[in-house]
PDB file of C-alpha atoms in Angstrom:
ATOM      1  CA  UNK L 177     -53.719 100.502 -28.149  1.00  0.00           C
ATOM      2  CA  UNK L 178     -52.933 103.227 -25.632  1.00  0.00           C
ATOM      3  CA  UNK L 179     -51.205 106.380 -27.084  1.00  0.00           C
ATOM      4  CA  UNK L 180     -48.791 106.656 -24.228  1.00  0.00           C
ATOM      5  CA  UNK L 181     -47.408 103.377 -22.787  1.00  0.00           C
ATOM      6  CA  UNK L 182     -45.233 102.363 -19.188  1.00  0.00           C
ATOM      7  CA  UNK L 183     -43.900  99.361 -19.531  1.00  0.00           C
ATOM      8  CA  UNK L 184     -41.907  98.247 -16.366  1.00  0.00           C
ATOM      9  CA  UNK L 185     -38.843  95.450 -16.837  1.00  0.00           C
ATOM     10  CA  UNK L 186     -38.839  93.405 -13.844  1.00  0.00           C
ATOM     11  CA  UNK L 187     -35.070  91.400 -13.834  1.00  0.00           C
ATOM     12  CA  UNK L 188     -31.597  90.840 -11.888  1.00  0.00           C
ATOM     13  CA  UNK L 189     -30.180  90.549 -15.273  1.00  0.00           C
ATOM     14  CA  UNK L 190     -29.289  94.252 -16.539  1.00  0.00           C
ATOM     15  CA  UNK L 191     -29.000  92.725 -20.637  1.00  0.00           C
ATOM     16  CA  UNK L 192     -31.890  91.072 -20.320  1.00  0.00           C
ATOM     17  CA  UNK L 193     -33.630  94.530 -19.439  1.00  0.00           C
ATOM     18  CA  UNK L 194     -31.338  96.010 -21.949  1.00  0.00           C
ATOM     19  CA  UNK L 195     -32.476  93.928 -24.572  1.00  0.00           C
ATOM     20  CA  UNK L 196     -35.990  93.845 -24.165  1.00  0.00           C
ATOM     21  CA  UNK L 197     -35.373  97.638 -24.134  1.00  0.00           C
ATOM     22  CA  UNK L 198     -34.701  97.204 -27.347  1.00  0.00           C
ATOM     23  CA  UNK L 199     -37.406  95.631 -28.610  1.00  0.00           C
ATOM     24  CA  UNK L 200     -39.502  97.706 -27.242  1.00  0.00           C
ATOM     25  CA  UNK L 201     -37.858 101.128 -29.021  1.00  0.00           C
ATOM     26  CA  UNK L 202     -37.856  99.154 -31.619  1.00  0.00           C
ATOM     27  CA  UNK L 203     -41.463  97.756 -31.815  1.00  0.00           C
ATOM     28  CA  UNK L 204     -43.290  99.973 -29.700  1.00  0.00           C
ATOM     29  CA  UNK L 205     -41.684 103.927 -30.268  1.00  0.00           C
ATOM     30  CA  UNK L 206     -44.674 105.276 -27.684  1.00  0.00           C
ATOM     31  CA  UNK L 207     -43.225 103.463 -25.124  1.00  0.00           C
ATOM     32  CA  UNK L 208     -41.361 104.323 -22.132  1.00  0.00           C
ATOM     33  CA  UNK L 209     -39.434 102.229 -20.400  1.00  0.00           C
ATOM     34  CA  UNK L 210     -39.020 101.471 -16.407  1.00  0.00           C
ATOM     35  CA  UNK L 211     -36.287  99.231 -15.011  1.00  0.00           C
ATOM     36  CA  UNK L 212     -35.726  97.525 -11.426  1.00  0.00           C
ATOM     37  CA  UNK L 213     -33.491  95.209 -10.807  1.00  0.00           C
ATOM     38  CA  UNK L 214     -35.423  93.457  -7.827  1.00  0.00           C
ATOM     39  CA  UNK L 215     -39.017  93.058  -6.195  1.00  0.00           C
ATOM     40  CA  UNK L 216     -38.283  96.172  -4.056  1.00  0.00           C
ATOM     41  CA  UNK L 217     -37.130  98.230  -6.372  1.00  0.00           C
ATOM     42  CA  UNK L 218     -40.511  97.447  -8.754  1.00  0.00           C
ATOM     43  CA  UNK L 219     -43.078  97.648  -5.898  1.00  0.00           C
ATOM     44  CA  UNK L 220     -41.415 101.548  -5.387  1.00  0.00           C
ATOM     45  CA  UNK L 221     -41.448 102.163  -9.188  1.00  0.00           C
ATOM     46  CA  UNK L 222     -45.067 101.389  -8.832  1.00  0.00           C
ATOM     47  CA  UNK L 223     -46.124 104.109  -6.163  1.00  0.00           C
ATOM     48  CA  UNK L 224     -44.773 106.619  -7.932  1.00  0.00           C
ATOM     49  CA  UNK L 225     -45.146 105.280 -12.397  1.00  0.00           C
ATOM     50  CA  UNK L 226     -48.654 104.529 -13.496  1.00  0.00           C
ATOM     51  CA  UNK L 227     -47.911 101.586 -15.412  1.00  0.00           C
ATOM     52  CA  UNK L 228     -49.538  99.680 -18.112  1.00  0.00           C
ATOM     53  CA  UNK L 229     -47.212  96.771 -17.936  1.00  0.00           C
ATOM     54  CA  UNK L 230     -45.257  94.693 -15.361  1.00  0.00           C
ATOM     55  CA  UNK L 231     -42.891  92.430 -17.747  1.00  0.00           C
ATOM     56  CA  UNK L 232     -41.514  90.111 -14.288  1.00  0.00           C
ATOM     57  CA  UNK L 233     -39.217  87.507 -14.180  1.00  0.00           C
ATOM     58  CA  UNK L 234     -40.492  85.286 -10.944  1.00  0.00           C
ATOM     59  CA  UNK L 235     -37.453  84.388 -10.012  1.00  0.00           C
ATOM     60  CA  UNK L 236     -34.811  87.375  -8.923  1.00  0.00           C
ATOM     61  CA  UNK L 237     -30.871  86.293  -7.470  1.00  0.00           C
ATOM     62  CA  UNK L 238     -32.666  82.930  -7.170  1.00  0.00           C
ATOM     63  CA  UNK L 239     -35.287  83.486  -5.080  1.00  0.00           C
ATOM     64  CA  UNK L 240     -38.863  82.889  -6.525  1.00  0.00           C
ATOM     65  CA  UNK L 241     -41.660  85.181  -5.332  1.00  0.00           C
ATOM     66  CA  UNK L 242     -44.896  83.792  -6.919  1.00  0.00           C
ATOM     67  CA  UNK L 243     -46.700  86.094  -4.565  1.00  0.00           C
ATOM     68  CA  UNK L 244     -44.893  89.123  -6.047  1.00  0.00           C
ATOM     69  CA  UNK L 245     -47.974  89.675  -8.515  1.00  0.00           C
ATOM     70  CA  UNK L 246     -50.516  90.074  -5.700  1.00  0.00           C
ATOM     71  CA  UNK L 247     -48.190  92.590  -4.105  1.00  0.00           C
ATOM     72  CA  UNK L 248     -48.349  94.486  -7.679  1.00  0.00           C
ATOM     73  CA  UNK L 249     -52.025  94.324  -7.792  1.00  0.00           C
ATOM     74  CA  UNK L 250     -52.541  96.165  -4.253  1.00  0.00           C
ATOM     75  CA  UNK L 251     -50.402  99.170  -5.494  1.00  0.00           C
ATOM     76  CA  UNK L 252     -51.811  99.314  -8.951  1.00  0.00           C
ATOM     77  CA  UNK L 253     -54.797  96.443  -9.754  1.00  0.00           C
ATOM     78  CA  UNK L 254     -55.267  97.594 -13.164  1.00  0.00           C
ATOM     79  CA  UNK L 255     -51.773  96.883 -14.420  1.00  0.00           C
ATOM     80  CA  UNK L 256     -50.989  93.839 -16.691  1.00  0.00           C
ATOM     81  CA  UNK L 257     -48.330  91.541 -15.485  1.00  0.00           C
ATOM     82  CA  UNK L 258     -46.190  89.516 -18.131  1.00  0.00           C
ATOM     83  CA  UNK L 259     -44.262  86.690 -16.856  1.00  0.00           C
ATOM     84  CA  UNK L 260     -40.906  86.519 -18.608  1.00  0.00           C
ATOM     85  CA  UNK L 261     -38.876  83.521 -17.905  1.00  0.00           C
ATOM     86  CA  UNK L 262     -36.469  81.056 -18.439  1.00  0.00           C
ATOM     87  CA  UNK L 263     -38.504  78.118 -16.927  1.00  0.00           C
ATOM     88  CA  UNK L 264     -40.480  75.881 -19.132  1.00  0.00           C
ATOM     89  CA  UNK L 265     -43.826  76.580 -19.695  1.00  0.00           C
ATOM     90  CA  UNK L 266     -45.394  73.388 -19.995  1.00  0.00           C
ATOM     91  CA  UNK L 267     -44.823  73.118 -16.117  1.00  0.00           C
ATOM     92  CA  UNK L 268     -44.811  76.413 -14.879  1.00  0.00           C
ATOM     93  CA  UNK L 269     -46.767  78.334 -17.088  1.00  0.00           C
ATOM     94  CA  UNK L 270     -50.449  77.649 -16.324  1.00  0.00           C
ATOM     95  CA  UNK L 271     -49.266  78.303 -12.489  1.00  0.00           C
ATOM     96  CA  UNK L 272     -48.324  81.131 -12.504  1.00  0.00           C
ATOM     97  CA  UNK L 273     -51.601  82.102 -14.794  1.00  0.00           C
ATOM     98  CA  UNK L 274     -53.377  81.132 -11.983  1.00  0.00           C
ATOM     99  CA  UNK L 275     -51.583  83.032  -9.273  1.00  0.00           C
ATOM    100  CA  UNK L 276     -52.438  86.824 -11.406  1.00  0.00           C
ATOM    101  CA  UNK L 277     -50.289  86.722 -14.276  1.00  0.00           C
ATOM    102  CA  UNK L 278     -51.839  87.617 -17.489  1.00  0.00           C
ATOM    103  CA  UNK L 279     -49.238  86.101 -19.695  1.00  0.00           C
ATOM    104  CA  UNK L 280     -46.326  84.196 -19.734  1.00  0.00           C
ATOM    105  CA  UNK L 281     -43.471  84.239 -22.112  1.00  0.00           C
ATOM    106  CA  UNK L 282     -40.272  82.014 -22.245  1.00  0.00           C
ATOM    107  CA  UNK L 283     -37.101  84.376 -22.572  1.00  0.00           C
ATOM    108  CA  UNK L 284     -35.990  82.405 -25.570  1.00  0.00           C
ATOM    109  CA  UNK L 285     -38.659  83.581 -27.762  1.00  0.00           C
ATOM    110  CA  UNK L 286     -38.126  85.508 -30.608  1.00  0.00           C
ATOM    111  CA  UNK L 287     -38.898  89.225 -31.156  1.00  0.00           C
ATOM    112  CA  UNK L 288     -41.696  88.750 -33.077  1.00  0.00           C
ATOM    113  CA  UNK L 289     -43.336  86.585 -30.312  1.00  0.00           C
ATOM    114  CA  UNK L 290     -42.481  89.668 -27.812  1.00  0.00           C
ATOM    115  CA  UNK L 291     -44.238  91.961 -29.934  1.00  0.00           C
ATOM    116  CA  UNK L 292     -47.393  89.309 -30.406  1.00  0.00           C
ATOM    117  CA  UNK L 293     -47.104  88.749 -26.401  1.00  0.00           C
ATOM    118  CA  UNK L 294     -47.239  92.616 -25.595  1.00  0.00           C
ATOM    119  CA  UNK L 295     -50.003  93.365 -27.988  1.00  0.00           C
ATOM    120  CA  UNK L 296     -52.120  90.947 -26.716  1.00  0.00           C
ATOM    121  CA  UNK L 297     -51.786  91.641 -23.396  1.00  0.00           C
ATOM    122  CA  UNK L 298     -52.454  95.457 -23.781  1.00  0.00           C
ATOM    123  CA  UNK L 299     -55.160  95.108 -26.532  1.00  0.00           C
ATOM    124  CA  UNK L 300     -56.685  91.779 -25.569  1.00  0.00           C
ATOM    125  CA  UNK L 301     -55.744  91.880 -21.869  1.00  0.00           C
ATOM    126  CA  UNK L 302     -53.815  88.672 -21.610  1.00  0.00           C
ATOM    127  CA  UNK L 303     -51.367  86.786 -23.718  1.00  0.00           C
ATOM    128  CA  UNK L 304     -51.737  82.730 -23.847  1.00  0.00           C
ATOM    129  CA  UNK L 305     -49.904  80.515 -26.327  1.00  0.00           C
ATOM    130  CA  UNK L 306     -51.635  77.592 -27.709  1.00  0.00           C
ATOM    131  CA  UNK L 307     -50.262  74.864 -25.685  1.00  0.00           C
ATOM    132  CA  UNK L 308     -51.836  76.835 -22.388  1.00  0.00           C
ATOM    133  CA  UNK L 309     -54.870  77.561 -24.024  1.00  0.00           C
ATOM    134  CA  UNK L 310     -55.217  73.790 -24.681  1.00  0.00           C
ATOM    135  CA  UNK L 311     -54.365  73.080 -21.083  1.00  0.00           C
ATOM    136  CA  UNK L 312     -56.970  75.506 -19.414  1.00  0.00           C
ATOM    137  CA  UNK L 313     -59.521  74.377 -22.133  1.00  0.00           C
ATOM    138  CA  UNK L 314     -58.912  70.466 -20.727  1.00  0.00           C
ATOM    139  CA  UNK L 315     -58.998  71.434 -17.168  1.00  0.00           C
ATOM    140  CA  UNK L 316     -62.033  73.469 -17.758  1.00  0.00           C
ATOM    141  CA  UNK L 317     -63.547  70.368 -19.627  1.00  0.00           C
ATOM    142  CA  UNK L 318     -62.426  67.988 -16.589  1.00  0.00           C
ATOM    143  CA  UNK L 319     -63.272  70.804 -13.779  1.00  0.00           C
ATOM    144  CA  UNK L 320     -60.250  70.863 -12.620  1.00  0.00           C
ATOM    145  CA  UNK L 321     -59.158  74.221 -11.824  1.00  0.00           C
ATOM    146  CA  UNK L 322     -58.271  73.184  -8.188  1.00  0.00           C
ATOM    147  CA  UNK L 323     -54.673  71.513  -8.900  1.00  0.00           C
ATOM    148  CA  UNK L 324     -53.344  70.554  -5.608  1.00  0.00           C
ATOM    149  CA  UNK L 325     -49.966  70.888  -7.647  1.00  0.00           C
ATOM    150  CA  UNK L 326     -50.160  74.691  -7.795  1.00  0.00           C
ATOM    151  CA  UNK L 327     -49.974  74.973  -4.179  1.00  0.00           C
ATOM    152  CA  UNK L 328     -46.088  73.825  -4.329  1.00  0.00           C
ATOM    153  CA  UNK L 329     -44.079  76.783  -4.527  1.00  0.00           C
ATOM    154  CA  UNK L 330     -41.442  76.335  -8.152  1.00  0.00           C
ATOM    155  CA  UNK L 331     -38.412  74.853  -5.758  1.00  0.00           C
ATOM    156  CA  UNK L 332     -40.862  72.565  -4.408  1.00  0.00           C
ATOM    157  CA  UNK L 333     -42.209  71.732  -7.940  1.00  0.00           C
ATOM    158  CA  UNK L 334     -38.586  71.547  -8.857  1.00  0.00           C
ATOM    159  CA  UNK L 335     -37.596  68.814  -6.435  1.00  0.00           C
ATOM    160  CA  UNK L 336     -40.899  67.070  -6.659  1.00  0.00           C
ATOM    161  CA  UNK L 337     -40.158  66.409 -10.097  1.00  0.00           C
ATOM    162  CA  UNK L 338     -36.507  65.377  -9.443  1.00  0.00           C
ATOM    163  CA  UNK L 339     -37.926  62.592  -6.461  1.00  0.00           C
ATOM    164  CA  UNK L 340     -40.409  61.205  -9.730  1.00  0.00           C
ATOM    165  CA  UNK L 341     -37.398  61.039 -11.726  1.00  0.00           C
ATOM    166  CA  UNK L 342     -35.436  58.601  -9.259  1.00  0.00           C
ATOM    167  CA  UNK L 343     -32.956  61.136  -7.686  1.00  0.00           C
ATOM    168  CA  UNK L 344     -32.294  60.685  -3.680  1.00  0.00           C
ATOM    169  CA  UNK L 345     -32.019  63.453  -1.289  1.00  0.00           C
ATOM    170  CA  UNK L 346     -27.562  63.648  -2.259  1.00  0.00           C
ATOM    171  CA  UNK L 347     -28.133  63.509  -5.466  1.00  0.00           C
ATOM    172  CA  UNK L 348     -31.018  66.588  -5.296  1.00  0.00           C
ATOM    173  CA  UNK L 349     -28.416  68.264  -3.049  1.00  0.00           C
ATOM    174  CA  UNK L 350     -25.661  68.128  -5.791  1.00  0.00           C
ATOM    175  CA  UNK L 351     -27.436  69.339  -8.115  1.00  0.00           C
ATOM    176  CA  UNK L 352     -29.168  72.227  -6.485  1.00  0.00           C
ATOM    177  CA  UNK L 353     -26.131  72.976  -4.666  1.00  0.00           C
ATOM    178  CA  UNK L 354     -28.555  73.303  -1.030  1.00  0.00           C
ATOM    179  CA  UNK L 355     -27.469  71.103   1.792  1.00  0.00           C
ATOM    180  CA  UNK L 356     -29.136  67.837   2.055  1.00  0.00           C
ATOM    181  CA  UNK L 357     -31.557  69.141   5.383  1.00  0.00           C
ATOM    182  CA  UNK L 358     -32.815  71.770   3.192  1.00  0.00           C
ATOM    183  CA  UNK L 359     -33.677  68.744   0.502  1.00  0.00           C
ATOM    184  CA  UNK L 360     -35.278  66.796   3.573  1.00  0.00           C
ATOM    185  CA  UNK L 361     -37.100  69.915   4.721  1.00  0.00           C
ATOM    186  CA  UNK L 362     -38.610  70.035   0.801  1.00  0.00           C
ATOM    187  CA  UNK L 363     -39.756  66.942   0.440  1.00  0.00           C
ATOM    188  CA  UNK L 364     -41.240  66.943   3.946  1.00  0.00           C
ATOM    189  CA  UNK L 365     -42.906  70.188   2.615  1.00  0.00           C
ATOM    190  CA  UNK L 366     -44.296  69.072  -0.763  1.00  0.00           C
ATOM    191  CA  UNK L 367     -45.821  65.756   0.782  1.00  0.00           C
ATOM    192  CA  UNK L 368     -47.330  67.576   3.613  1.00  0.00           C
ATOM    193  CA  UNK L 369     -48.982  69.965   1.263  1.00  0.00           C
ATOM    194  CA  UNK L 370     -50.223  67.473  -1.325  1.00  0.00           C
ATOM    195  CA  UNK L 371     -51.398  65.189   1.690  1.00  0.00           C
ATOM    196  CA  UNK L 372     -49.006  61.816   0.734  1.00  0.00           C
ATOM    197  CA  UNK L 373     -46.367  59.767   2.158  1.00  0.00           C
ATOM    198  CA  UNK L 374     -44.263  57.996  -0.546  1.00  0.00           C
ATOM    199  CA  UNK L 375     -42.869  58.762  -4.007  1.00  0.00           C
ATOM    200  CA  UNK L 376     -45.283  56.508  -5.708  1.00  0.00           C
ATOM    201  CA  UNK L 377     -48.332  58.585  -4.495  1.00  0.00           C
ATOM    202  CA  UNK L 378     -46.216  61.430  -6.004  1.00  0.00           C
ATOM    203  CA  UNK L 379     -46.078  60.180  -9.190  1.00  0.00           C
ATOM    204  CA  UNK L 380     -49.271  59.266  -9.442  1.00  0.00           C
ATOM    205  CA  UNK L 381     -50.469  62.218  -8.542  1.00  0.00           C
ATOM    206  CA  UNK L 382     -48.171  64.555 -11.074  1.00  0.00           C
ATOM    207  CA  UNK L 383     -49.401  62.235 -13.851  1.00  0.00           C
ATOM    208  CA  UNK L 384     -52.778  63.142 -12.598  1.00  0.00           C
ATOM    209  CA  UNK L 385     -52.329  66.882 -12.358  1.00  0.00           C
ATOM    210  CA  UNK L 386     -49.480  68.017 -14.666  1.00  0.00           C
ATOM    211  CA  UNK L 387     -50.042  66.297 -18.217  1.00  0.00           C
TER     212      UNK L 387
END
């Protein structure tokens, strides 16, 4: 492992960043620490920091950015980028793999699987857990790596989900708190991009691609 060590926190959250800090002092003493509270904020901390690692949440004051880790690889390609999120990572995981990360990590996990997540990423270069090592293994097997799901951004993938699970356009709306045009504007969206018309083809095609 490298002697001296950047490590860049990536979060709106100021005690999440604190307490990954933490870890970090604790687990990794070389270490130096970088925070930004936003995409901006990172992208300048970048120019200026060589780092060694990006640890990102994808979704800052929530707005996801999936294309925030090809904006870190054309100011420093060499870096290793650690997704750190609250999202579940049996459905967002393996996506954002595929978009540049070289890890992702839930932000429930314990400190030991912080510590197991960093060192693999900075000895190994990349950090996968089992069940997305099973998952690329099986779409490798199927030669699949062209998911038509992974072109919906995670709001689209987020309302997609809610149309398979029976909830109408009001119903979305509630629960997302966005008006029911933006819903409309979604699901327009998703269906355009995965070339269907109804919530059956949907479905079908999640069951398909997802599991």
């Amino acid at each position: 492992m490298k002697s001296n060590l950047n490590i860049l926190l990536v979060d709106d959250h100021l005690v999440v960043r604190k307490g990954i800090e933490l870890v970090i002092n604790d687990r990794f003493p070389n270490a130096v620490v970088y925070n930004a509270e936003n995409y901006v904020e990172a992208i300048e901390m970048l120019k200026i920091v060589d780092i060694n690692l990006v640890v990102l949440d994808i979704i800052i004051n929530g707005i996801e950015n999936i294309k925030i880790m090809k904006e870190i690889r054309n100011v420093q390609k060499n870096t290793k980028i650690l997704i750190f999120s609250c999202l579940e990572e049996e459905n967002y995981g393996l996506r954002y793999l595929k978009n540049g990360a070289d890890g992702y990590l839930n932000k429930y996990c314990s400190e030991d699987k912080i510590t197991e997540a960093f060192n693999n990423i900075l000895i190994d270069g990349y950090y996968y857990s089992d069940d997305i090592k099973s998952k690329i293994n099986l779409k490798t097997h199927k030669k699949n790596l062209l998911n038509p799901i992974d072109s919906l951004s995670n709001r689209e993938f987020e309302i997609a989900k809610m149309l398979i699970d029976g909830c109408g356009n009001l119903e979305i709306s509630n629960k997302l708190n966005i008006q029911m045009s933006t819903v409309s504007t979604y699901k327009n969206r998703v269906f355009e991009k995965l070339d269907i018309n109804n919530i059956v083809s949907l479905s079908t095609l999640f069951r398909e691609s997802v599991n």
